[in-house]
Tab-separated table of C-alpha atoms in Angstrom:
chain	number	residue	atom	x	y	z
P	233	GLN	CA	108.234	91.135	49.493
P	234	VAL	CA	108.304	87.511	50.542
P	235	GLN	CA	108.512	86.420	54.154
P	236	LEU	CA	109.908	82.994	54.957
P	237	VAL	CA	109.609	81.198	58.268
P	238	GLU	CA	111.514	77.974	58.898
P	239	SER	CA	110.637	75.374	61.470
P	240	GLY	CA	111.501	71.807	62.385
P	241	GLY	CA	115.079	72.187	63.533
P	242	GLY	CA	116.363	70.750	66.768
P	243	LEU	CA	118.609	68.171	68.359
P	244	VAL	CA	118.799	64.723	66.797
P	245	GLN	CA	121.057	61.737	67.291
P	246	ALA	CA	123.433	60.629	64.600
P	247	GLY	CA	121.677	58.389	62.140
P	248	GLY	CA	118.366	60.053	62.785
P	249	SER	CA	116.234	62.295	60.614
P	250	LEU	CA	114.434	65.624	60.650
P	251	ARG	CA	111.969	67.393	58.426
P	252	LEU	CA	112.447	71.103	58.029
P	253	SER	CA	109.642	73.310	56.782
P	254	CYS	CA	109.705	76.775	55.293
P	255	ALA	CA	106.452	78.646	54.842
P	256	ALA	CA	106.284	81.590	52.480
P	257	SER	CA	103.894	84.508	52.775
P	258	GLY	CA	103.464	87.899	51.186
P	259	SER	CA	104.050	88.211	47.462
P	260	THR	CA	104.273	84.514	46.722
P	261	ASP	CA	103.229	84.784	43.086
P	262	ARG	CA	106.049	84.254	40.605
P	263	ILE	CA	108.232	82.351	43.076
P	264	ASN	CA	110.063	80.153	40.634
P	265	ALA	CA	112.351	78.304	43.022
P	266	PHE	CA	112.774	77.412	46.650
P	267	GLY	CA	115.957	76.119	48.179
P	268	TRP	CA	118.018	75.471	51.255
P	269	TYR	CA	121.476	76.473	52.386
P	270	ARG	CA	123.255	75.736	55.630
P	271	GLN	CA	125.997	77.389	57.609
P	272	ALA	CA	128.141	75.704	60.224
P	273	PRO	CA	130.085	77.806	62.765
P	274	GLY	CA	133.122	79.399	61.162
P	275	ASN	CA	132.070	78.280	57.682
P	276	GLN	CA	130.467	79.970	54.714
P	277	ARG	CA	126.850	79.392	53.812
P	278	ASP	CA	126.693	76.343	51.543
P	279	PHE	CA	124.066	75.280	49.029
P	280	ILE	CA	122.075	72.188	49.971
P	281	ALA	CA	119.129	71.752	47.626
P	282	VAL	CA	116.788	73.549	45.248
P	283	ILE	CA	113.405	72.809	43.694
P	284	ASN	CA	111.885	74.812	40.854
P	285	SER	CA	108.283	75.432	39.925
P	286	SER	CA	108.263	72.313	37.738
P	287	GLY	CA	109.418	70.150	40.606
P	288	ASP	CA	112.914	69.652	39.252
P	289	THR	CA	115.453	69.271	42.020
P	290	ASP	CA	119.181	69.518	42.529
P	291	TYR	CA	121.340	68.665	45.519
P	292	ALA	CA	124.795	69.227	46.854
P	293	GLY	CA	126.917	66.129	46.639
P	294	SER	CA	127.276	65.985	50.404
P	295	VAL	CA	123.545	65.406	50.915
P	296	LYS	CA	122.485	63.625	47.737
P	297	GLY	CA	120.718	60.398	48.596
P	298	ARG	CA	120.158	61.479	52.209
P	299	PHE	CA	118.122	64.675	51.873
P	300	THR	CA	114.961	65.255	49.870
P	301	ILE	CA	113.486	68.617	48.984
P	302	SER	CA	109.806	68.972	48.158
P	303	ARG	CA	107.229	71.715	47.917
P	304	ASP	CA	103.511	72.123	48.435
P	305	ASN	CA	102.402	74.915	46.140
P	306	THR	CA	98.956	75.049	47.733
P	307	LYS	CA	100.588	75.939	51.047
P	308	ASN	CA	103.526	77.911	49.638
P	309	THR	CA	105.741	75.680	51.721
P	310	VAL	CA	108.986	73.911	50.980
P	311	TYR	CA	110.284	70.960	52.948
P	312	LEU	CA	113.664	69.391	53.492
P	313	GLN	CA	113.625	65.796	54.677
P	314	ALA	CA	117.078	65.149	56.128
P	315	GLY	CA	118.119	61.601	56.915
P	316	SER	CA	121.161	59.557	57.953
P	317	LEU	CA	122.349	62.628	59.795
P	318	THR	CA	125.902	62.965	61.024
P	319	ALA	CA	127.678	65.526	63.156
P	320	GLU	CA	128.846	67.197	59.921
P	321	ASP	CA	125.229	68.112	59.213
P	322	THR	CA	125.130	70.335	62.287
P	323	ALA	CA	124.447	73.869	61.088
P	324	VAL	CA	121.906	76.631	60.822
P	325	TYR	CA	119.654	75.818	57.876
P	326	TYR	CA	118.258	78.667	55.808
P	327	CYS	CA	115.564	78.474	53.187
P	328	TYR	CA	115.273	80.900	50.322
P	329	ALA	CA	112.799	81.817	47.622
P	330	ASP	CA	113.608	83.260	44.210
P	331	ARG	CA	110.847	85.511	42.895
P	332	ALA	CA	110.900	86.864	39.381
P	333	THR	CA	109.995	90.440	38.468
P	334	TRP	CA	110.082	92.170	35.119
P	335	PHE	CA	113.631	93.328	35.751
P	336	ALA	CA	115.312	90.760	37.926
P	337	THR	CA	114.976	87.780	40.184
P	338	ASN	CA	115.026	88.641	43.854
P	339	ARG	CA	116.122	86.203	46.519
P	340	TYR	CA	114.513	86.202	49.936
P	341	TRP	CA	115.839	84.405	52.997
P	342	GLY	CA	114.366	82.952	56.119
P	343	GLN	CA	115.808	83.558	59.560
P	344	GLY	CA	117.322	80.099	59.846
P	345	THR	CA	116.696	77.072	62.019
P	346	GLN	CA	119.351	75.272	64.024
P	347	VAL	CA	119.997	71.580	63.456
P	348	THR	CA	122.323	69.877	65.904
P	349	VAL	CA	123.340	66.258	65.422
P	350	SER	CA	124.806	64.517	68.451
P	351	SER	CA	127.236	61.682	67.930
């Protein structure tokens, strides 16, 4: 099992920035990717960014150039630096970790952290 705890959410003015953190604990060996999704009220949960064990990254088009995902393997922590925020970025942000086993890759989720952007 992998436990994920997000932090860093809050209220920010439009144009501002936040850094979200997600710390993993438990069975953190063989985590091959960390990522972030977000969910606005009434919407589905949407992919934001992913980083694999090699440091390769991918982003949703809506955040590319504004958000940066990074990881610190020594701390088993993934970060999401979110900048140039707009009201459309208001959502609950969830991190996830994909951990490989012999039979499958299991995805674990954090509890979410609220980001509210005021215009």
